[in-house]
Short mmCIF file of C-alpha atoms in Angstrom, two decimals:
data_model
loop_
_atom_site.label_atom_id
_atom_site.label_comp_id
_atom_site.label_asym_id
_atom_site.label_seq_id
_atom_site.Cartn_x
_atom_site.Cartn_y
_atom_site.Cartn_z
CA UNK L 1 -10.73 13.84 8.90
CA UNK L 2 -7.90 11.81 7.93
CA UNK L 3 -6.56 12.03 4.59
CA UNK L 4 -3.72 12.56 2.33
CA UNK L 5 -3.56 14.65 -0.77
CA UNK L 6 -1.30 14.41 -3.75
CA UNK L 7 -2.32 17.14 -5.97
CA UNK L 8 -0.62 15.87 -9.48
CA UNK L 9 -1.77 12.72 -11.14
CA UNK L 10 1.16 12.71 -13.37
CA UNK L 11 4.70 14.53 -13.29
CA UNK L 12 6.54 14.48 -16.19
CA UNK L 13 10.32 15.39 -16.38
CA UNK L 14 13.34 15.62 -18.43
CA UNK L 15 16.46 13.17 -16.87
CA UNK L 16 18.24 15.54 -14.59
CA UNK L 17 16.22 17.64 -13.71
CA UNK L 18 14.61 18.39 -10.14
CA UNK L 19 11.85 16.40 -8.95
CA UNK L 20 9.10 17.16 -6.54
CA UNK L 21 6.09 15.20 -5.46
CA UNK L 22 3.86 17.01 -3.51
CA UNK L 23 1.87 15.53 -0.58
CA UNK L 24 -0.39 17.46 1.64
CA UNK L 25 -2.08 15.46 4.83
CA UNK L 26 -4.69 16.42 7.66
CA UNK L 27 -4.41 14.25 10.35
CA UNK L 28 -5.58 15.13 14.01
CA UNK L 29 -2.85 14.05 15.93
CA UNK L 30 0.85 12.87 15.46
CA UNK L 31 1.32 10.56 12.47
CA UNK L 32 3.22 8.73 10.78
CA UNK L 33 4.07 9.51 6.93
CA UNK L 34 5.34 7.10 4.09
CA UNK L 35 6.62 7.16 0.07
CA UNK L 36 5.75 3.81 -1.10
CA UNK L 37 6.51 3.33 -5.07
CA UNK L 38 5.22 0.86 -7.52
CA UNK L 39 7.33 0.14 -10.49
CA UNK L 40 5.78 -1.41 -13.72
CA UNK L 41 4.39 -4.46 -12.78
CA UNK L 42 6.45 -4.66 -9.46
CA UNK L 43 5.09 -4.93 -6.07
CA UNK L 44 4.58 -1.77 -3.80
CA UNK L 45 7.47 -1.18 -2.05
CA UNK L 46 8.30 1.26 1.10
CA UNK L 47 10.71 4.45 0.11
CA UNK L 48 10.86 6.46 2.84
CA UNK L 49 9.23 7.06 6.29
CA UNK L 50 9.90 10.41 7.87
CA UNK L 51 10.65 9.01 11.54
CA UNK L 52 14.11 7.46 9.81
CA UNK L 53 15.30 11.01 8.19
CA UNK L 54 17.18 9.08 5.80
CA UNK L 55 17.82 9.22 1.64
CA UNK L 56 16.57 6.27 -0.61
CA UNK L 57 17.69 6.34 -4.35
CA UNK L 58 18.77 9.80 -4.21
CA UNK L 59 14.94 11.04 -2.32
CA UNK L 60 14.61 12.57 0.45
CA UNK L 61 11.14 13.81 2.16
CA UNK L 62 10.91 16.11 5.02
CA UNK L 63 7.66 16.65 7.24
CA UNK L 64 6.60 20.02 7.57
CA UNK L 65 4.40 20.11 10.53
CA UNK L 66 3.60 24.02 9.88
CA UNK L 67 2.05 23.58 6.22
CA UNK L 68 0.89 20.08 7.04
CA UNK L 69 3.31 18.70 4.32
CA UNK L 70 5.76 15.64 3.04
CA UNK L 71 7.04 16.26 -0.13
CA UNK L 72 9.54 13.71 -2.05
CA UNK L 73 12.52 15.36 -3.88
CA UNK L 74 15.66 14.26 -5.97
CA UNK L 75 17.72 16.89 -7.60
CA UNK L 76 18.49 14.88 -10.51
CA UNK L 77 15.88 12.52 -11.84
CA UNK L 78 16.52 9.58 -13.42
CA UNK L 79 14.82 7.08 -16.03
CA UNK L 80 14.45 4.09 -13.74
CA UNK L 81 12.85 6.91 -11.48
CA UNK L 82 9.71 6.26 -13.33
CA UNK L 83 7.28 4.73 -11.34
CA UNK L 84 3.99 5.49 -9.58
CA UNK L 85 4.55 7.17 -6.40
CA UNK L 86 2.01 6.45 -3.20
CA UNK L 87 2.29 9.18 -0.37
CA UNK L 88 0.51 7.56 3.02
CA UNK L 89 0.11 8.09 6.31
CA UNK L 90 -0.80 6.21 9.80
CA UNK L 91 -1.03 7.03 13.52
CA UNK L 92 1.64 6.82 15.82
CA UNK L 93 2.27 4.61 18.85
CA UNK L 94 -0.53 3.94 20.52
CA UNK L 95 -2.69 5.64 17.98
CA UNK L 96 -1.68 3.27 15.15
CA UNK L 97 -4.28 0.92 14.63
CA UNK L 98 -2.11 -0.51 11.33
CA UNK L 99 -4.70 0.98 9.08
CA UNK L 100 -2.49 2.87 6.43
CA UNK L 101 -4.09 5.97 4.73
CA UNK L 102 -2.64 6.60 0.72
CA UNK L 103 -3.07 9.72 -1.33
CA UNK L 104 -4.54 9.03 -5.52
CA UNK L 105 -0.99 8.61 -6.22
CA UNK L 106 1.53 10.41 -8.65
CA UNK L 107 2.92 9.07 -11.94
CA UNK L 108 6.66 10.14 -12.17
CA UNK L 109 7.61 10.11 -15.95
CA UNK L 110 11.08 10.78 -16.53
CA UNK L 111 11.99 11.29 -20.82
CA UNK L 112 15.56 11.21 -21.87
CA UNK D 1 12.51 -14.98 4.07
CA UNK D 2 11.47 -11.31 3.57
CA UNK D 3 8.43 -11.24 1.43
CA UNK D 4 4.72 -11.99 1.51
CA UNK D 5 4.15 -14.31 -0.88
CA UNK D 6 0.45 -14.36 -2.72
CA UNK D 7 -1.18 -17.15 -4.10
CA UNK D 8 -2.41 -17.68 -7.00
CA UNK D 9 -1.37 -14.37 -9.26
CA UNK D 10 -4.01 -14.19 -11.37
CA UNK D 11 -7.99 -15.90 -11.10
CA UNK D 12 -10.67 -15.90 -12.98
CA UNK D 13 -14.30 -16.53 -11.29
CA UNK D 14 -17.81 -16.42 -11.99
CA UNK D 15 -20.45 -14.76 -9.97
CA UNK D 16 -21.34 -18.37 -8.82
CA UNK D 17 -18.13 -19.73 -7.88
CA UNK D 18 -16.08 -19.68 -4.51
CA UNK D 19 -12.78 -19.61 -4.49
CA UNK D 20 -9.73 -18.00 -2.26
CA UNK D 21 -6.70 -15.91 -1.88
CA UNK D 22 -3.67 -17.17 0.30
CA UNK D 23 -1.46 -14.65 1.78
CA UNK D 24 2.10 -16.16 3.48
CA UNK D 25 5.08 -14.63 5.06
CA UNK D 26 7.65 -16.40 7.61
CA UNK D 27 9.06 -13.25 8.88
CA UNK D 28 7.81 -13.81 12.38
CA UNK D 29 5.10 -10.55 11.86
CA UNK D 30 2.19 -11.25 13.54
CA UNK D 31 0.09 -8.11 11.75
CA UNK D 32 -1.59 -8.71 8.55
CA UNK D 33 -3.67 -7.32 6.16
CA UNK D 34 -5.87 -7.69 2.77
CA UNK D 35 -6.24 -4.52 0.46
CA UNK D 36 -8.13 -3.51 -2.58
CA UNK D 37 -6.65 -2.08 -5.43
CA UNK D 38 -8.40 -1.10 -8.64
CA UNK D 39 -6.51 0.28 -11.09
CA UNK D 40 -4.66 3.75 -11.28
CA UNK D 41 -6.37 4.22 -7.51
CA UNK D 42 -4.37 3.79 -4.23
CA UNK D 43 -4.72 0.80 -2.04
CA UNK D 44 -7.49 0.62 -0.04
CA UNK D 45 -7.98 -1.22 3.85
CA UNK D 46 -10.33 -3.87 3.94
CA UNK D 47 -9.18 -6.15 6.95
CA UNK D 48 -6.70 -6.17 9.84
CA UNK D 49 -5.50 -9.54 11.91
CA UNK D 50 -3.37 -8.62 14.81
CA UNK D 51 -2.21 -11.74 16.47
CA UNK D 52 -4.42 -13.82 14.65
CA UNK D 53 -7.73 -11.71 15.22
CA UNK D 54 -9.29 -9.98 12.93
CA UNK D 55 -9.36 -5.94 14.66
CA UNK D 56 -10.21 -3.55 11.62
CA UNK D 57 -13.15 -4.40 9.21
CA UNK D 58 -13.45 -1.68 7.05
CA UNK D 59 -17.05 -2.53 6.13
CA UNK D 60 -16.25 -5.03 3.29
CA UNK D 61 -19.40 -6.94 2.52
CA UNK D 62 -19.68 -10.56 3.55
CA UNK D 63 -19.05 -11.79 0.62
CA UNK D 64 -15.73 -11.39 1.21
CA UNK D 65 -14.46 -13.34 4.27
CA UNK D 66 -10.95 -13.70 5.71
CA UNK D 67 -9.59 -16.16 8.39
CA UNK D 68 -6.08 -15.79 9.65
CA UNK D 69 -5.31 -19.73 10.56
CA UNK D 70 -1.51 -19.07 11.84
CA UNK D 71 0.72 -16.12 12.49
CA UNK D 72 2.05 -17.11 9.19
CA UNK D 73 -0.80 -17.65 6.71
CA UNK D 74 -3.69 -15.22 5.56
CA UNK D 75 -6.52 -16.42 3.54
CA UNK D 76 -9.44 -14.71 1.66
CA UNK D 77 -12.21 -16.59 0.88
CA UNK D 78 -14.37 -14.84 -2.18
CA UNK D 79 -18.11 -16.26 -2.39
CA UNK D 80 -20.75 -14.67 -5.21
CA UNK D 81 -18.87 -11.96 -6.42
CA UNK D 82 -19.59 -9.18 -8.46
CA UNK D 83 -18.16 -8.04 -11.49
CA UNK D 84 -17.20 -4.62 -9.83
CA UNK D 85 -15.22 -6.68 -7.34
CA UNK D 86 -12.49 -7.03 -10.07
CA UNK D 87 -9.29 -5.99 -8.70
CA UNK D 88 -5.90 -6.04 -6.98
CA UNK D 89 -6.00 -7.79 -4.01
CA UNK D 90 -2.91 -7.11 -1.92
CA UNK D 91 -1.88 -8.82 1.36
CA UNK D 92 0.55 -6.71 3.78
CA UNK D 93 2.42 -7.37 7.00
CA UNK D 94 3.83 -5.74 9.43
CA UNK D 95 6.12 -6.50 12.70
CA UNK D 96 3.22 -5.67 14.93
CA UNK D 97 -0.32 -3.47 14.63
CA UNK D 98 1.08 -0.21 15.71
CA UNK D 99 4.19 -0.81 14.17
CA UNK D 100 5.44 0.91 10.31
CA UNK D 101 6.89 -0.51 7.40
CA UNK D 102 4.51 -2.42 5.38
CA UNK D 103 6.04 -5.50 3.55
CA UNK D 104 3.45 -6.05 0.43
CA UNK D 105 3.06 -9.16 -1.79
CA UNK D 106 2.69 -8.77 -5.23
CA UNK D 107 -1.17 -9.23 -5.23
CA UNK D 108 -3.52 -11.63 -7.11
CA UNK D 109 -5.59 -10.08 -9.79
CA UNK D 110 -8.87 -11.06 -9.54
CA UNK D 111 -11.49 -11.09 -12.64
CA UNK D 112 -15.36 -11.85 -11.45
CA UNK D 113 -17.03 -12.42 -14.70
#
């Protein structure tokens, strides 16, 4: 079964401290994985895709293949960090049918 | 032009009404896409157009029915809704079908009442 698993509704945080969003998948085959956010009242955006390797707004997200994996990090969180956070998945190439799987969803909080 | 731009941002409808949701983007993608969002739950699929043609229906009833017109322009057409059909509706694009990096619009809450 396809699915995606984010086991903490909300995360709440102290500015500068160490964030981690947790995201579990089971997929059966090679996919693709996504952070999208949603600010307040904003649209969802794309924050990272694993295929690019690169850092967005101080996250980064690596795919652990062994433990089935892509958890979101920043060492220092900040306030405008808050946001709700939307791990997803899809196939890849020519298993891609555009369909795009999301976990519940995290809310980051971040207090001063 | 980068963004999918959703029209209109908020409706209100009764059970009896019809009325639809119009989806545009001019960034030459030719992969759309309506969700469903209620609220503090993710996103979910209800239709696919890839080149125009509809290719995923992810068992939506028919009281929802979409039509794809041009490579630019997305429409859903809403018909005897239910109250439980109150949402988020979100239209997405991308580049191609098997190709990442969703571009969303900002949605148009719907109210059935």
């Amino acid at each position: 079964a396809q699915r995606v698993t984010q086991p903490e509704k909300l995360l709440s945080v102290f500015k500068g401290a160490p964030v981690e969003l947790k995201c579990n998948y089971s997929y059966s085959g090679s996919p693709e994985l996504f952070w999208y956010v949603q600010y307040s009242r904003q649209r969802l955006q794309l924050l990272l895709r694993h295929i690019s390797r690169e850092s967005i707004k101080g996250f980064t997200a690596d795919l652990n293949k062994g433990e089935t994996s892509f958890h979101l990090k920043k060492p220092f969180a900040q306030e405008e960090d808050s946001a709700m956070y939307y791990c997803a998945l899809s196939g890849r190439g020519s298993s891609n049918t555009g369909k795009l799987i999301f976990g519940q969803g995290t809310t980051l909080q971040v207090k001063p | 032009d980068t963004e999918v731009t959703q029209t209109p941002k908020h409706l209100v409808m009764g059970m009896t009404n019809k009325k639809s949701l119009k989806c545009e983007q001019h960034m030459g993608h030719r992969a759309m896409y309506w969700y469903k969002q209620k609220a503090k739950k993710p996103p979910e699929l209800m239709f696919v157009y890839s080149y125009e043609k509809l290719s995923i229906n992810e068992s939506v009833p028919s009281r929802f029915s979409p039509e794809c017109p041009n490579s630019s322009l997305l429409n859903l057409h809403l018909h005897a809704l239910q109250p439980e059909d109150s949402a988020l509706y979100l239209c997405a694009s991308t580049r191609a079908p098997n190709e990442d990096g969703y571009t969303f619009g900002s949605g148009t809450r719907l109210t059935v009442v």
